[in-house]
Amino acid sequence: MEALILEPSLYTVKAILILDNDGERLFAKYYDDTYPSVKEQKAFEKNIFNKTHRTDSEIALLEGLTVVYKGSIDLYFYVIGSSYENELMLMAVLNCLFDSLSQMLRKNVEKRALLENMEGLFLAVDEIVDGGVKMSPSRSRLCLRYCSQQRNRSSGHCFGEDSITPLLPSSLPKPFVYCDAPTPPSSSLLH
Amino acid sequence: MLKKFDKKDEESGGGSNPFQHLEKSAVLQEARVFNETPINPRKCAHILTKILYLINQGEHLGTTEATEAFFAMTKLFQSNDPTLRRMCYLTIKEMSSIAEDVIIVTSSLTKDMTGKDDNYRGPAVRALCQITDSTMLQAIERYMKQAIVDKVPSVSSSALVSSLHLLKSSFDVVKRWVNEAQEAASSDNIMVQYHALGLLYHVRKNDRLAVNKMISKFTRHGLKSPFAYCMMIRVASKQLEEEDGSRDSPLFDFIESCLRNKHEMVVYEAASAIVNLPGCSAKELAPAVSVLQLFCSSPKAALRYAAVRTLNKVAMKHPSAVTACNLDLENLVTDSNRSIATLAITTLLKTGSESSIDRLMKQISSFMSEISDEFKVVVVQAISALCQKYPRKHAVLMNFLFTMLREEGGFEYKRAIVDCIISIIEENSESKETGLSHLCEFIEDCEFTVLATRILHLLGQEGPKTNNPSKYIRFIYNRVVLEHEEVRAGAVSALAKFGAQNEEMLPSILVLLKRCVMDDDNEVRDRATFYLNVLEQKQKALNAGYILNGLTVSIPGLERALQQYTLEPSEKPFDLKSVPLATTTIAEQRPESTPITAVKQPEKVAATRQEIFQEQLAAVPEFRGLGPLFKSSSESVALTESETEYVVRCTKHTFLNHMVFQFDCTNTLNDQILENVTVQMEPTESYDILCYVPAKSLAYNQPGTCYTLVALPEGDPTAVACTFSCMMKFTVKDCDPTTGETDDEGYEDEYVLEDLEVTLADHILRVLKPNFGAAWDEVGEEFEKEETFTLSTIKTLEEAVGNIVKFLGMQPCERSDKVPENKNAHTLFLAGVFRGGHDILVRSRLVLTDTVTMQVTARSTEELPVDIILASVG
């Protein structure tokens, strides 16, 4: 008989993935050892992409795991959990992720916009799930903060270009120096 | 700006990934910018993003380079840019396992965690806990306690979740924080409540009383958070399962009340918990099924999927409970999500009537190619269940299976199909020939060695009994020519089986085997030579013993015995009888409801159980010289109720002339320690109690084992069945449940256990003879005895067969335990090995008039087993 009664646990999410329309990894965070090596992870991502990118249904069972997913223009978002996990709980995580990003990117959820806001993505995911435990109930407030900040500073600026316009020193908050800011213990580590 | 992008797009052929061609060394080089003053926050944040992106892509960072970058990063704490600071926290977390000396940032993080800016505090707590080990944790314990009860939800949540992560490494420190967690659990914030409950449960999960208290407290006041409700439902159902208690407990009431929660997530969790409870009655299922029915028409695919998947589970055990949902399920058959459609169809196949099968099969075959292998296996399982339910439909279903077999698919899927076809062949003799010929076609082009050898084995077993055995030879011999070693070896064995059973084919088989003698592979050559020589003797007994029925010993046992033999050279030839026999486990029947998902199942547990016992027993000096362990009872018997002060279970071990009773005792009183525990036994027959091996000490909840050794009766060897009355004797010492301190003085006490039965079945091992007729002839009629009995209390043949098998503890052969419908006569074939290693075979002819009349014929290589069998039956 299968182990029907679940061990109650807060560890809900096994992985969060974002792939582009070629199935290439843009973002991947695995929270447990289901796929320990990069090779296994990539193989899993390939399988997942092949099975899902042509259909618009939002849920599937793959390799014994429940996968909820959502596509947007040239991006595919996946949240993966155990097949015994409450599917709606996983869906809540996916919706939270998607809503946060869509707010951050001002509804323009596509590859280029996302790549320009990678740091926002990293911060958002960190705020939504920590070590496999769901953190925020709905779209994270962080993103609101993050997003307004970005807009104030330089709207539409693109990372990755050679000429990063330096901000005027006056527009930055005054640098604050910690009296006990860490200093490296030995110089040998630095060289 | 836009124009610029377009230009870039054209150049790079569509992709505009600024991270695409990142070089690890270049990025790490850039990280030197961190040391510049004044800090450029945007530039630095971007470099951190690049580093994180590289790690995220699976790029490997060496310890030295990571440490270097990490220390450069610590400089960035001087800047007060919020985004940069948050990126630093992330980098710390990501690098905590790669870089060395990450604890250098402890003081900065502690400062942020206790600082004024709420935006920093939560993330700082999480980063800090990531780099902290159990010794350093003590230093920040005070801050953690404060953070758990912090009024800012994100700080409190962060502290709670981090504590949960820390439980794995520093359980003893974290468990001191339960009071704070308890306070947080009453929070109004839904996430804080959820995280606090999760932490509380993980700390207390080994203390059932505390968990019960926790459930009753929080269910009484109600919870704010739907997530917390889901968590509590799981805790409650786990608790219910462990109690395997009645359904009128408050726990069950709580779960049921959650079916009326306003959140779908909670309602679904409750329904699924009820469905998964073991031994739920149809009445208790009804409310859960009706909410699932409502979910079936939800616009959300995930909800429909969840509902139909759970209904599918219900249908495995209680198909009638789901019939009410048939109409809703019909609507899902055409769902655009193929997973949902497949689940709906397979559920309908279980609950619907025979007439709807054709239509549903047609529907599902239209999109079989679109669904994943996991679901294909679900479909095959459903078909397999159908075949058992409606044997008349096997033609339609077989055709469907053959079509699937020809299509592409992975190993699990193909194996499920082959399993299903084989079981149909075994159930329906009229489908045997078509089934075998389709399987023959399948192995012509089969990439899975395991399946090919399995089918070859089946052909060898069933082929010779068909009307036209010669037509299979071509398929089998083709394998010898075309395949690799393992399959060739399997094919050679199959050929030999044809030769052993069909005299007119023997000459041609011999010709084929002679060709195989020249094979490149050892195993194939050896097998061919061996079979060739046996077949050339033209003796039925040899054929039966060495080709048709093969070895019955356990392979690991044989390996060990042989190794032992080579270590201690002796004049005596190796005795095969000293090797433990391979037991056919009783639970060999196909599990009724195999899980949908490919969960890795613990395999071979049954095979190694006896080995474990053997080793444990060999370690007891009193049991030296008993000889090899012949049999251990397949499951232990409870001699107490499960809820009493002491819990005792007994496992019976049979040796050649002795029996050892193993008592696994558990003391469930935390204020007592039992010492010198023995179980005293009083036999009703002439068994002799030889000695007691006590369990030295039984502490609270730590199981211990004591043994009782008895000699089998010598005077009357047929009196093997016996009842023992049992009494546990021990010395009680009181102890303090909290400190574990024990009183020096103890007193003697006794505890009456239930009686223990030793039956005939304890003396016989179940051994499957694949070809009963051959084995029957091999044993011969030297010690044959026959008697006729009337079973006055038994009214049906099935019941009679079940009782006989259970009573004798022997293995039914040739599927003779399945009584065909509407017959009033049946013959049951049973095989086993009696204590001492003598084969024993029983043929039992049953005739049903008003009562069942049974004629038992027993054969063995010794007289004693036959006498014992007939004496026991009478």
Coordinates of N, CA and C in Angstrom, one line a residue, chain A residues 1-2 4-12 25-29 38 42 51 56-64 66 68 83-89 91-92 111-112 115-116 118-119 122-123 126-127 129-137 141-142 145-146 149-150 153-154 156-161 163-167 172-185 189-191, chain B residues 1 4-5 9 16-19 41-43 45-46 49 52-53 56-58 67-68 71 74 77-83 85-87 90 93-94 100-101 104 107-108 111-112 119 126 154 157-158 161 164-165 168 190-191 194-195 198-199 201-202 205 227 230-231 234-235 237-238 241 264-265 268-269 276-278 300-303 305-306 309 317 337 339 372 374-375 593 595-599:
Chain A
M1 N 0.8 -1.2 0.0 CA 0.0 0.0 0.0 C 0.9 1.3 0.0
E2 N 0.4 2.3 -0.6 CA 1.2 3.5 -0.6 C 1.1 4.2 0.7
L4 N -0.2 6.7 2.6 CA -1.2 7.6 2.2 C -1.2 8.8 3.2
I5 N -0.8 8.6 4.4 CA -0.9 9.7 5.4 C 0.4 10.4 5.3
L6 N 0.3 11.7 5.0 CA 1.5 12.5 4.8 C 2.1 12.9 6.1
E7 N 3.4 13.0 6.1 CA 4.1 13.6 7.2 C 3.8 15.1 7.2
P8 N 3.2 15.6 8.2 CA 2.9 17.1 8.1 C 4.2 17.9 8.1
S9 N 4.3 18.8 7.2 CA 5.5 19.5 7.0 C 5.3 20.8 6.3
L10 N 6.1 21.8 6.6 CA 6.0 23.1 5.9 C 6.8 23.1 4.6
Y11 N 7.6 22.0 4.4 CA 8.4 22.0 3.2 C 7.5 21.5 2.0
T12 N 7.0 22.5 1.3 CA 6.0 22.3 0.3 C 6.6 22.2 -1.1
R25 N 17.3 27.1 -19.2 CA 17.1 27.6 -17.9 C 17.4 29.1 -17.7
L26 N 16.4 29.9 -17.3 CA 16.7 31.3 -16.9 C 16.9 31.4 -15.4
F27 N 16.1 30.6 -14.7 CA 16.2 30.6 -13.3 C 15.8 29.2 -12.8
A28 N 16.5 28.7 -11.8 CA 16.2 27.4 -11.3 C 16.6 27.3 -9.8
K29 N 15.7 27.0 -9.0 CA 16.1 26.8 -7.6 C 15.5 25.5 -7.1
V38 N 23.7 18.9 -11.4 CA 23.2 19.8 -12.4 C 22.7 19.0 -13.6
K42 N 19.1 19.4 -15.3 CA 18.9 19.8 -16.7 C 18.1 18.8 -17.5
K51 N 7.2 18.2 -22.2 CA 5.8 17.7 -21.9 C 4.8 18.8 -21.7
D56 N -1.7 24.2 -22.9 CA -2.0 25.3 -22.1 C -2.6 24.9 -20.8
S57 N -2.6 23.6 -20.5 CA -3.2 23.2 -19.2 C -2.2 23.5 -18.1
E58 N -2.6 23.7 -16.9 CA -1.7 24.3 -15.9 C -1.2 23.3 -14.9
I59 N -1.5 22.0 -15.1 CA -1.0 21.1 -14.1 C -0.6 19.7 -14.7
A60 N 0.4 19.1 -14.3 CA 0.8 17.8 -14.8 C 1.5 16.9 -13.8
L61 N 1.6 15.7 -14.0 CA 2.3 14.8 -13.1 C 3.5 14.2 -14.0
L62 N 4.7 14.5 -13.5 CA 5.9 14.1 -14.2 C 6.9 13.5 -13.3
E63 N 7.5 12.4 -13.7 CA 8.5 11.7 -12.9 C 8.1 11.6 -11.4
G64 N 6.8 11.4 -11.3 CA 6.3 11.2 -9.9 C 6.1 12.5 -9.1
T66 N 4.3 16.5 -8.8 CA 3.2 17.4 -9.4 C 3.9 18.6 -9.8
V68 N 3.0 22.4 -11.4 CA 2.0 23.4 -11.9 C 2.8 24.4 -12.7
S83 N 4.0 14.5 -5.3 CA 2.7 14.2 -5.8 C 1.6 14.1 -4.8
Y84 N 2.0 14.1 -3.5 CA 1.1 14.0 -2.4 C 0.7 15.4 -1.9
E85 N 1.4 16.4 -2.5 CA 1.2 17.8 -2.0 C -0.1 18.3 -2.4
N86 N -0.7 19.2 -1.6 CA -1.9 19.9 -2.0 C -1.7 20.7 -3.2
E87 N -2.3 20.4 -4.3 CA -2.1 21.0 -5.6 C -2.4 22.5 -5.5
L88 N -3.4 22.9 -4.7 CA -3.8 24.3 -4.6 C -2.7 25.1 -3.9
M89 N -2.0 24.4 -3.0 CA -0.9 25.1 -2.3 C 0.2 25.5 -3.3
M91 N -0.2 25.8 -6.4 CA -0.8 26.8 -7.3 C -0.7 28.2 -6.7
A92 N -0.9 28.3 -5.4 CA -0.8 29.6 -4.7 C 0.6 30.1 -4.8
K111 N 10.8 37.5 -21.7 CA 12.2 37.2 -21.4 C 13.1 38.4 -21.3
R112 N 12.9 39.3 -22.2 CA 13.9 40.4 -22.2 C 13.7 41.3 -21.0
L115 N 15.1 39.5 -17.9 CA 16.5 39.5 -17.9 C 17.1 40.9 -17.4
E116 N 16.3 41.9 -17.7 CA 16.8 43.2 -17.3 C 16.5 43.4 -15.8
M118 N 16.8 40.8 -13.4 CA 17.2 39.6 -12.8 C 17.3 39.8 -11.3
E119 N 17.9 40.9 -10.8 CA 18.0 41.0 -9.4 C 16.7 41.1 -8.7
F122 N 15.5 37.5 -8.4 CA 16.2 36.8 -7.3 C 15.5 37.2 -6.0
L123 N 15.4 38.4 -5.8 CA 14.8 38.9 -4.5 C 13.4 38.4 -4.3
D126 N 13.2 34.8 -3.4 CA 13.7 34.6 -2.0 C 12.6 35.0 -1.0
E127 N 11.8 35.9 -1.4 CA 10.8 36.4 -0.5 C 9.5 35.5 -0.5
V129 N 9.6 32.0 -1.4 CA 9.8 30.6 -0.8 C 11.2 30.7 -0.2
D130 N 11.3 30.2 1.1 CA 12.6 30.1 1.7 C 12.9 28.6 2.0
G131 N 13.9 28.1 1.4 CA 14.3 26.7 1.6 C 13.1 25.7 1.5
G132 N 12.2 26.0 0.6 CA 11.1 25.1 0.3 C 9.8 25.4 1.1
V133 N 9.9 26.4 2.0 CA 8.8 26.8 2.8 C 8.2 28.0 2.2
K134 N 6.9 28.0 2.1 CA 6.2 29.2 1.5 C 6.2 30.3 2.5
M135 N 6.7 31.5 2.0 CA 6.9 32.6 2.9 C 5.7 33.6 2.9
S136 N 5.4 34.1 1.7 CA 4.4 35.2 1.7 C 3.1 34.7 1.1
P137 N 2.0 35.2 1.6 CA 0.6 34.7 1.2 C 0.3 35.0 -0.2
R141 N 5.3 42.0 -0.9 CA 5.3 43.4 -0.8 C 6.7 43.9 -1.2
L142 N 7.7 43.0 -1.1 CA 9.0 43.4 -1.5 C 9.0 44.0 -2.9
R145 N 8.0 47.4 -3.3 CA 9.0 48.3 -2.9 C 10.1 48.4 -3.9
Y146 N 10.5 47.2 -4.3 CA 11.7 47.1 -5.2 C 11.4 47.9 -6.5
Q149 N 11.3 51.6 -6.4 CA 12.6 52.1 -6.3 C 13.3 52.2 -7.6
Q150 N 13.2 51.1 -8.4 CA 13.8 51.0 -9.7 C 13.3 52.1 -10.5
R153 N 14.8 55.4 -9.8 CA 16.2 55.6 -10.1 C 16.5 55.8 -11.5
S154 N 16.1 54.9 -12.3 CA 16.3 55.0 -13.8 C 15.3 54.1 -14.5
G156 N 13.6 52.0 -17.2 CA 13.9 51.4 -18.4 C 15.4 51.3 -18.7
H157 N 16.2 51.4 -17.7 CA 17.6 51.3 -18.0 C 18.0 49.8 -18.2
C158 N 18.9 49.6 -19.1 CA 19.2 48.2 -19.4 C 20.5 47.8 -18.8
F159 N 20.5 46.7 -18.1 CA 21.8 46.2 -17.6 C 22.5 45.5 -18.8
G160 N 23.8 45.3 -18.6 CA 24.5 44.6 -19.6 C 25.1 45.5 -20.7
E161 N 24.7 46.7 -20.7 CA 25.3 47.6 -21.6 C 26.6 48.2 -21.0
S163 N 27.9 51.2 -21.1 CA 27.9 52.5 -20.5 C 26.8 52.5 -19.4
I164 N 27.2 52.2 -18.2 CA 26.2 52.4 -17.1 C 26.4 53.9 -16.6
T165 N 25.3 54.6 -16.8 CA 25.4 56.0 -16.4 C 25.5 56.1 -14.9
P166 N 26.6 56.7 -14.5 CA 26.8 56.8 -13.0 C 25.8 57.8 -12.5
L167 N 25.2 57.4 -11.3 CA 24.2 58.3 -10.7 C 24.9 59.4 -10.0
L172 N 22.1 59.8 -4.2 CA 22.3 58.6 -3.3 C 22.1 59.0 -1.9
P173 N 21.5 58.1 -1.1 CA 21.5 58.4 0.3 C 22.9 58.4 0.8
K174 N 23.1 59.2 1.9 CA 24.4 59.4 2.4 C 25.0 58.1 2.9
P175 N 26.2 57.8 2.4 CA 26.8 56.5 2.8 C 26.9 56.4 4.4
F176 N 26.5 55.3 4.8 CA 26.5 55.0 6.2 C 27.6 54.0 6.6
V177 N 28.5 54.3 7.4 CA 29.6 53.3 7.6 C 29.4 52.7 9.0
Y178 N 29.3 51.4 9.0 CA 29.2 50.6 10.2 C 30.5 50.8 11.0
C179 N 30.4 51.0 12.3 CA 31.6 51.1 13.0 C 32.3 49.7 13.1
D180 N 31.5 48.6 13.1 CA 32.2 47.3 13.1 C 32.0 46.6 11.8
A181 N 32.1 47.3 10.7 CA 32.1 46.7 9.4 C 33.1 45.6 9.3
P182 N 32.8 44.4 8.7 CA 33.8 43.3 8.8 C 35.0 43.6 8.0
T183 N 36.1 43.2 8.5 CA 37.3 43.3 7.7 C 37.8 41.9 7.5
P184 N 38.4 41.6 6.3 CA 38.9 40.3 6.1 C 39.9 39.9 7.1
P185 N 39.9 38.6 7.6 CA 40.8 38.2 8.6 C 42.2 38.1 8.2
L189 N 43.8 35.1 2.0 CA 42.6 34.6 1.3 C 42.3 35.4 0.1
L190 N 42.7 36.7 0.1 CA 42.4 37.6 -0.9 C 43.3 37.4 -2.2
H191 N 44.4 36.8 -2.0 CA 45.3 36.7 -3.2 C 45.5 35.3 -3.6
Chain B
M1 N 16.0 54.0 -27.0 CA 16.3 52.8 -26.3 C 15.7 51.6 -27.0
K4 N 17.5 50.7 -30.1 CA 18.8 50.1 -29.8 C 18.6 48.5 -29.6
F5 N 17.5 48.2 -28.9 CA 17.3 46.8 -28.7 C 17.1 46.0 -30.0
D9 N 19.0 42.8 -31.4 CA 18.3 41.6 -31.7 C 18.7 41.1 -33.1
S16 N 18.4 38.3 -26.7 CA 19.1 39.5 -26.2 C 19.3 39.2 -24.7
N17 N 20.0 38.2 -24.4 CA 20.3 37.8 -23.0 C 21.6 38.4 -22.6
P18 N 21.5 39.5 -21.7 CA 22.7 40.1 -21.3 C 23.6 39.2 -20.5
F19 N 23.1 38.1 -20.0 CA 23.8 37.2 -19.2 C 24.4 36.0 -20.0
P41 N 26.5 51.7 -6.0 CA 25.5 50.6 -5.6 C 24.9 49.9 -6.9
R42 N 24.6 50.6 -7.9 CA 24.0 50.0 -9.0 C 24.9 49.0 -9.7
K43 N 26.1 49.5 -9.9 CA 27.1 48.6 -10.6 C 27.4 47.4 -9.7
A45 N 25.5 46.0 -7.4 CA 24.3 45.1 -7.4 C 24.3 44.3 -8.6
H46 N 24.6 44.9 -9.7 CA 24.6 44.2 -11.0 C 25.6 43.1 -11.0
T49 N 24.3 40.3 -9.1 CA 23.3 39.6 -9.9 C 24.0 38.6 -10.8
L52 N 25.2 35.6 -8.9 CA 24.1 34.7 -8.6 C 23.6 34.0 -9.8
Y53 N 23.6 34.7 -10.9 CA 23.1 34.1 -12.2 C 24.0 32.9 -12.6
N56 N 23.3 30.0 -10.3 CA 22.0 29.5 -10.7 C 22.1 28.7 -11.9
Q57 N 23.0 29.0 -12.8 CA 23.1 28.2 -14.0 C 23.9 26.9 -13.8
G58 N 24.3 26.7 -12.6 CA 25.0 25.4 -12.3 C 26.5 25.5 -12.5
T67 N 35.5 32.4 -1.8 CA 35.9 33.1 -0.6 C 36.4 34.5 -0.9
E68 N 37.1 34.6 -2.0 CA 37.7 35.9 -2.3 C 36.5 36.9 -2.7
F71 N 34.5 37.9 0.5 CA 35.1 38.9 1.3 C 35.1 40.3 0.7
T74 N 31.7 41.7 1.4 CA 31.4 42.2 2.7 C 31.7 43.7 2.8
F77 N 28.6 46.3 2.7 CA 27.8 46.6 3.8 C 27.9 48.1 4.2
Q78 N 29.0 48.7 3.7 CA 29.2 50.1 4.0 C 28.1 51.0 3.3
S79 N 27.6 50.5 2.2 CA 26.6 51.3 1.4 C 25.3 51.0 2.1
N80 N 24.4 52.0 2.0 CA 23.1 51.9 2.6 C 22.0 51.7 1.5
D81 N 22.4 51.3 0.3 CA 21.4 51.2 -0.7 C 20.6 49.9 -0.5
P82 N 19.3 50.1 -0.4 CA 18.4 48.9 0.0 C 18.6 47.7 -0.9
T83 N 18.6 48.0 -2.2 CA 18.6 46.8 -3.2 C 20.0 46.1 -3.0
R85 N 21.9 46.0 -0.5 CA 21.9 45.3 0.8 C 21.2 43.9 0.6
R86 N 20.0 44.0 0.0 CA 19.3 42.8 -0.1 C 20.0 41.7 -1.0
M87 N 20.7 42.3 -2.0 CA 21.5 41.4 -2.9 C 22.6 40.7 -2.1
L90 N 21.3 37.8 -0.2 CA 21.1 36.7 -1.1 C 22.4 36.0 -1.4
K93 N 23.6 33.9 1.4 CA 22.9 32.6 1.5 C 23.4 31.7 0.5
E94 N 23.6 32.2 -0.7 CA 24.0 31.3 -1.8 C 25.4 30.8 -1.6
E100 N 34.5 30.0 2.4 CA 35.0 29.7 3.8 C 34.8 30.9 4.7
D101 N 34.8 30.7 6.0 CA 34.8 31.7 6.9 C 33.6 32.7 6.7
I104 N 32.1 35.6 9.1 CA 32.7 37.0 9.3 C 31.6 38.1 9.2
S107 N 28.3 39.8 12.6 CA 28.0 41.0 13.4 C 27.2 42.0 12.6
S108 N 27.6 42.1 11.3 CA 26.8 43.0 10.4 C 25.3 42.6 10.3
K111 N 23.4 43.2 13.4 CA 23.1 44.6 13.5 C 21.9 44.9 12.7
D112 N 21.8 44.4 11.5 CA 20.7 44.6 10.6 C 19.4 44.0 11.2
N119 N 12.7 46.6 6.6 CA 12.9 45.9 5.4 C 14.2 45.0 5.4
R126 N 17.2 35.6 8.1 CA 17.3 34.4 7.3 C 18.7 34.1 6.9
S154 N 6.9 40.0 8.8 CA 8.0 39.4 8.0 C 9.2 39.0 8.8
S157 N 8.0 35.8 10.8 CA 8.0 34.6 9.8 C 9.4 34.2 9.5
S158 N 10.2 35.1 9.2 CA 11.6 34.8 8.9 C 12.3 34.0 10.0
V161 N 10.7 30.4 10.2 CA 11.1 29.5 9.2 C 12.6 29.1 9.3
L164 N 13.0 26.6 11.9 CA 12.6 25.3 11.3 C 13.8 24.6 10.6
H165 N 14.5 25.4 9.8 CA 15.6 24.9 9.1 C 16.7 24.5 10.1
K168 N 17.2 20.8 12.1 CA 17.9 19.6 11.6 C 19.3 19.6 12.3
I190 N -1.6 35.6 8.8 CA -1.8 34.2 8.4 C -0.5 33.4 8.2
M191 N 0.5 34.1 7.7 CA 1.8 33.4 7.5 C 2.5 33.1 8.8
Y194 N 0.9 30.1 10.4 CA 1.2 28.9 9.7 C 2.7 28.5 10.0
H195 N 3.6 29.4 10.0 CA 5.0 29.0 10.3 C 5.2 28.6 11.7
G198 N 3.8 25.1 12.3 CA 4.7 24.2 11.6 C 5.9 23.9 12.6
L199 N 6.5 25.0 13.1 CA 7.6 24.8 14.0 C 7.2 24.1 15.2
Y201 N 4.8 21.9 15.7 CA 4.6 20.5 15.4 C 5.9 19.8 15.3
H202 N 6.9 20.4 14.5 CA 8.1 19.7 14.3 C 8.9 19.5 15.6
K205 N 6.7 16.6 17.6 CA 6.0 15.6 16.9 C 6.2 14.2 17.6
F227 N -3.5 28.2 5.3 CA -2.4 27.3 5.3 C -2.2 26.6 6.6
C230 N -4.6 23.7 6.7 CA -4.1 22.5 5.9 C -3.1 21.7 6.8
M231 N -2.2 22.5 7.4 CA -1.2 21.9 8.3 C -1.9 21.1 9.4
R234 N -3.4 17.8 8.4 CA -2.4 16.7 8.2 C -2.0 16.2 9.6
V235 N -1.8 17.1 10.5 CA -1.4 16.6 11.8 C -2.5 15.8 12.4
S237 N -4.8 14.0 10.8 CA -5.1 12.7 10.2 C -3.9 11.8 10.5
K238 N -2.7 12.3 10.7 CA -1.6 11.5 11.1 C -1.9 10.9 12.5
E241 N -4.5 8.2 12.3 CA -4.0 7.0 11.7 C -3.2 6.2 12.8
E264 N -11.1 27.0 -0.6 CA -11.0 25.8 -1.4 C -9.9 24.9 -1.0
M265 N -8.7 25.5 -0.7 CA -7.5 24.8 -0.4 C -7.8 23.9 0.8
Y268 N -10.3 21.1 0.1 CA -9.7 20.0 -0.6 C -8.8 19.2 0.3
E269 N -8.0 19.9 1.1 CA -7.1 19.1 2.0 C -7.9 18.2 2.9
N276 N -7.9 9.5 2.3 CA -6.7 8.7 2.6 C -6.7 8.0 3.9
L277 N -7.7 8.3 4.8 CA -7.7 7.6 6.1 C -7.9 6.1 5.8
P278 N -7.1 5.2 6.5 CA -7.3 3.8 6.2 C -8.7 3.3 6.8
K300 N -10.9 26.2 -12.5 CA -9.5 26.1 -12.3 C -9.0 24.6 -12.6
A301 N -8.1 24.5 -13.5 CA -7.6 23.2 -13.9 C -7.0 22.5 -12.7
A302 N -6.2 23.2 -11.9 CA -5.6 22.5 -10.8 C -6.6 21.9 -9.8
L303 N -7.7 22.6 -9.6 CA -8.7 22.1 -8.7 C -9.4 20.9 -9.3
Y305 N -8.2 18.8 -11.4 CA -7.2 17.8 -11.4 C -7.1 17.1 -10.0
A306 N -7.0 18.0 -9.0 CA -6.9 17.5 -7.6 C -8.1 16.7 -7.3
R309 N -8.3 13.3 -9.3 CA -7.3 12.4 -8.8 C -7.7 11.8 -7.5
K317 N -11.0 1.8 -3.9 CA -11.5 1.0 -2.8 C -13.0 1.0 -2.7
N337 N -7.1 19.5 -20.5 CA -5.9 19.0 -19.8 C -6.0 17.5 -19.8
S339 N -4.3 15.2 -18.6 CA -4.2 14.4 -17.3 C -5.5 14.3 -16.6
S372 N 1.4 11.7 -20.6 CA 2.7 11.2 -20.1 C 2.7 9.8 -19.7
E374 N 3.4 8.3 -17.0 CA 2.8 8.1 -15.7 C 1.3 7.8 -15.8
F375 N 0.6 8.6 -16.7 CA -0.8 8.4 -16.8 C -1.1 7.2 -17.7
S593 N -4.3 -1.7 -5.2 CA -4.2 -0.3 -5.7 C -2.8 0.1 -5.6
P595 N 0.2 2.6 -6.3 CA 0.2 4.1 -6.4 C 0.3 4.5 -7.8
I596 N -0.3 5.7 -8.1 CA -0.2 6.2 -9.4 C 1.2 6.6 -9.8
T597 N 1.8 7.2 -8.8 CA 3.2 7.7 -9.1 C 4.2 6.6 -8.9
A598 N 5.3 6.8 -9.5 CA 6.4 5.8 -9.4 C 7.2 6.0 -8.1
V599 N 6.6 5.7 -7.0 CA 7.3 5.8 -5.7 C 8.2 4.6 -5.6

